[in-house]
Tab-separated table of C-alpha atoms in Angstrom:
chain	number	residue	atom	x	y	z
A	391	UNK	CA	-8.044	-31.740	-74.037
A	392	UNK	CA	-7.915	-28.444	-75.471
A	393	UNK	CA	-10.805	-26.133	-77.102
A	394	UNK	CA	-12.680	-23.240	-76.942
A	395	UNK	CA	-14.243	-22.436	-73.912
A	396	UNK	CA	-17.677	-23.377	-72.709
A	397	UNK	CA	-20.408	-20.582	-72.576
A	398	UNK	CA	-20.723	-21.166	-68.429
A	399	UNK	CA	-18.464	-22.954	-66.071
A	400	UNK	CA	-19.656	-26.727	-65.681
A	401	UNK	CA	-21.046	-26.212	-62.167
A	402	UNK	CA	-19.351	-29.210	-60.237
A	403	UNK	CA	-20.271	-30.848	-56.494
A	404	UNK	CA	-17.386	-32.895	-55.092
A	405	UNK	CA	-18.417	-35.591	-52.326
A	406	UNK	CA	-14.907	-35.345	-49.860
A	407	UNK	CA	-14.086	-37.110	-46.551
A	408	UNK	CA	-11.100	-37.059	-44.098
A	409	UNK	CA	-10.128	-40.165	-45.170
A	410	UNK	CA	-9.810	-39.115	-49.230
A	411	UNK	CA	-9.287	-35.552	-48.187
A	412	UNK	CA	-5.895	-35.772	-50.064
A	413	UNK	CA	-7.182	-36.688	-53.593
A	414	UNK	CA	-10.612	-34.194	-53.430
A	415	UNK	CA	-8.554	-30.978	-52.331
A	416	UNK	CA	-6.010	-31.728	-55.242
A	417	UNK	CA	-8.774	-32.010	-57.689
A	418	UNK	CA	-9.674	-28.809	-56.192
A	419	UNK	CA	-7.333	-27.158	-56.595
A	420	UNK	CA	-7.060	-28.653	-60.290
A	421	UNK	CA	-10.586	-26.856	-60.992
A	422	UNK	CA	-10.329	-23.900	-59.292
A	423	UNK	CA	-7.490	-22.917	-61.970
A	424	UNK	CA	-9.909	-24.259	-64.800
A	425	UNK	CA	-12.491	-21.401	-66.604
A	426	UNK	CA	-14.142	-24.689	-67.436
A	427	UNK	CA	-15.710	-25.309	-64.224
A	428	UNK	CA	-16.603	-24.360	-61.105
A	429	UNK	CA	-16.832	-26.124	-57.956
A	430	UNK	CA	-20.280	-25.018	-56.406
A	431	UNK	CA	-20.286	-27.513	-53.042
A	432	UNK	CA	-18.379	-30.217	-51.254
A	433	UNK	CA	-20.627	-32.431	-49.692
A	434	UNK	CA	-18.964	-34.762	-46.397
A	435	UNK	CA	-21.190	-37.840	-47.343
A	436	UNK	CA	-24.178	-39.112	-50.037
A	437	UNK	CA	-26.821	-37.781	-47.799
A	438	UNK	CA	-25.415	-34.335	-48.075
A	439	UNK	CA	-24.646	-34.552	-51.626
A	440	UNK	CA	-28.395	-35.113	-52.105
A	441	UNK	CA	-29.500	-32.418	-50.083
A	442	UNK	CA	-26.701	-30.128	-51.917
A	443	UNK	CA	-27.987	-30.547	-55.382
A	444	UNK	CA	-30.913	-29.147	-54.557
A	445	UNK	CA	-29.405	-25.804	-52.743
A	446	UNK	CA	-26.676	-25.074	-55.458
A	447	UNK	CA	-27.856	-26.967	-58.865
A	448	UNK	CA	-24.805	-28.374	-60.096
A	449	UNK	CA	-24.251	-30.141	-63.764
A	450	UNK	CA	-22.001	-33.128	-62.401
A	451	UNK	CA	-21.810	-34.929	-59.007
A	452	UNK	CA	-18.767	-36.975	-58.278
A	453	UNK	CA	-19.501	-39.213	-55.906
A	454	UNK	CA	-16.801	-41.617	-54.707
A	455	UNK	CA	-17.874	-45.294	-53.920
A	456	UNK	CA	-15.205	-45.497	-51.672
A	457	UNK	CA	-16.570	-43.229	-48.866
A	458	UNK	CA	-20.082	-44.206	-48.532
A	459	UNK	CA	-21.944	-47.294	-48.507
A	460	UNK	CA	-25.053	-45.215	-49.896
A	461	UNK	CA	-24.076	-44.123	-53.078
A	462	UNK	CA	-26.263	-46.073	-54.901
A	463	UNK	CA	-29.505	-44.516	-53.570
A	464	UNK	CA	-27.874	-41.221	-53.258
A	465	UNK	CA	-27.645	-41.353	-57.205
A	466	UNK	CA	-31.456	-42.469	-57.557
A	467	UNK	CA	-32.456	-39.228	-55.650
A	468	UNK	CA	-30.092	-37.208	-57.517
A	469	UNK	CA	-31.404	-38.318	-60.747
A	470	UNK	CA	-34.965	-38.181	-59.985
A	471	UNK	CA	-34.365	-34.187	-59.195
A	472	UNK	CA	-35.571	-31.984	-62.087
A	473	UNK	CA	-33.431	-31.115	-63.585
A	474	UNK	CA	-31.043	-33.813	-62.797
A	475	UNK	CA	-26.891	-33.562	-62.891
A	476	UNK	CA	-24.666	-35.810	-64.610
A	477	UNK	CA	-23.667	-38.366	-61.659
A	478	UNK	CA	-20.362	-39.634	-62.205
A	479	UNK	CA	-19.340	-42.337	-59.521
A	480	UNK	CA	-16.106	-43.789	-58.807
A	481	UNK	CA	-15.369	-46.383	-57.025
A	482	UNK	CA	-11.787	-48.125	-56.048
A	483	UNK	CA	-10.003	-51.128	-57.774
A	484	UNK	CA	-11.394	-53.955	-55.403
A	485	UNK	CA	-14.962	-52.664	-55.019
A	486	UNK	CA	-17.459	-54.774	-56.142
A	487	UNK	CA	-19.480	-52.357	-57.315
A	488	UNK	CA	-20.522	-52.917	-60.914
A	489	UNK	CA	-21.080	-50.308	-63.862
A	490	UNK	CA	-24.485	-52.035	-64.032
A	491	UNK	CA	-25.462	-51.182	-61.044
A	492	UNK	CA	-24.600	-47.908	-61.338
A	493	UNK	CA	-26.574	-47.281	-64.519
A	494	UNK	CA	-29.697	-48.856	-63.228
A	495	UNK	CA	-29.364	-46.204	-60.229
A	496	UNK	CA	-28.982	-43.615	-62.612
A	497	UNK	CA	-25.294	-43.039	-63.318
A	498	UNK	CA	-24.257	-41.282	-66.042
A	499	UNK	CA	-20.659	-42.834	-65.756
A	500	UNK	CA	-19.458	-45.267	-63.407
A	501	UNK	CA	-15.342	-45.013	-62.892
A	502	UNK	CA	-12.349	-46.801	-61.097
A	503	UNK	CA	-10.798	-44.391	-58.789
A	504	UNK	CA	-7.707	-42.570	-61.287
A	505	UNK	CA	-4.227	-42.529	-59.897
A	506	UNK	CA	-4.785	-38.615	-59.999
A	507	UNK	CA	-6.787	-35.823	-60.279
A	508	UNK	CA	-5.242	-34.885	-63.079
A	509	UNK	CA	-6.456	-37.813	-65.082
A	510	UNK	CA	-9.851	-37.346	-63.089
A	511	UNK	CA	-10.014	-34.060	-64.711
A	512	UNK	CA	-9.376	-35.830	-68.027
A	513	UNK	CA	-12.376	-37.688	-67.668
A	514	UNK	CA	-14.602	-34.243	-66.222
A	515	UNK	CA	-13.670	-32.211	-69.181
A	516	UNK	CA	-14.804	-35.438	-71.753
A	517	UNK	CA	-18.347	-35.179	-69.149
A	518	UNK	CA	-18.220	-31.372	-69.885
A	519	UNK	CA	-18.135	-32.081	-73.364
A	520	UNK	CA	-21.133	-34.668	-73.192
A	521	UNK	CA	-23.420	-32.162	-70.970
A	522	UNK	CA	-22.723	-29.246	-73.883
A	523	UNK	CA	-23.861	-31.249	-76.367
A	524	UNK	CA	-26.750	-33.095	-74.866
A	525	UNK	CA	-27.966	-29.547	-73.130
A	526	UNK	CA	-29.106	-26.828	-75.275
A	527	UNK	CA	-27.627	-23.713	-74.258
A	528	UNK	CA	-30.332	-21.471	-72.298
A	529	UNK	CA	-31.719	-19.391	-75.394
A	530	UNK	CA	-34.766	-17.430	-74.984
A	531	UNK	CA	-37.780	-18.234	-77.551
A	532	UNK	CA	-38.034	-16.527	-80.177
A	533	UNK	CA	-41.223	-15.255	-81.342
């Protein structure tokens, strides 16, 4: 997906663990060569996610399913923050995890895991799109 670019880097915190280490420091590396975003934390688990989006304000989450059990409330304290990031959430092919469920938490999007980051980065730079059109860039009032 090509265009012009965004007025500010979308401000992105990735949930990683040892055992998905692989796949997060890929998509890493995928952003770090993007002007498009920029990744402002890497939490270990959904606790620290939560307490992350408070300390660095980020536009999307990604949490992954996968690594914690408590994704679900992580993204209903995530979304109840003001303001609130985009929560994107994926989760693996045999997880029965529903998009439903997801939503009701608070999900913006609700995922099965890509083969790779690159078509993980597909899918952030459609997100980046949504957040630039549903946020109004930061203008001040005029008088």
């Amino acid at each position: 997906m090509s265009g012009a670019a965004p007025d500010h880097a979308v401000r992105i915190l990735l949930m990683d663990n040892d055992h998905h280490h692989l796949f997060a420091e890929a998509l890493h590396a995928k952003l770090e060569h993007d002007a498009r975003f920029e990744v402002v934390g890497i939490a270990a688990d959904a606790e620290e996610a939560v307490r992350l989006v408070a300390e660095v304000g980020p536009d999307i989450v990604l949490l992954d399913r996968e690594q914690d059990a408590g994704t679900l409330s992580a993204t209903r304290l995530i979304s109840s923050q003001k303001p609130a990031p985009q929560v994107l959430i994926l989760a693996g092919p045999d997880d029965e995890f529903r998009a439903v469920e997801a939503h009701d938490a608070g999900a913006a999007a609700f995922l099965r895991k890509p083969r790779s980051a690159a078509d993980l980065l597909e899918t952030l730079e459609l997100a980046t799109l949504l957040i630039q059109t549903a946020v109004p860039s930061e203008e001040p009032a005029g008088d």
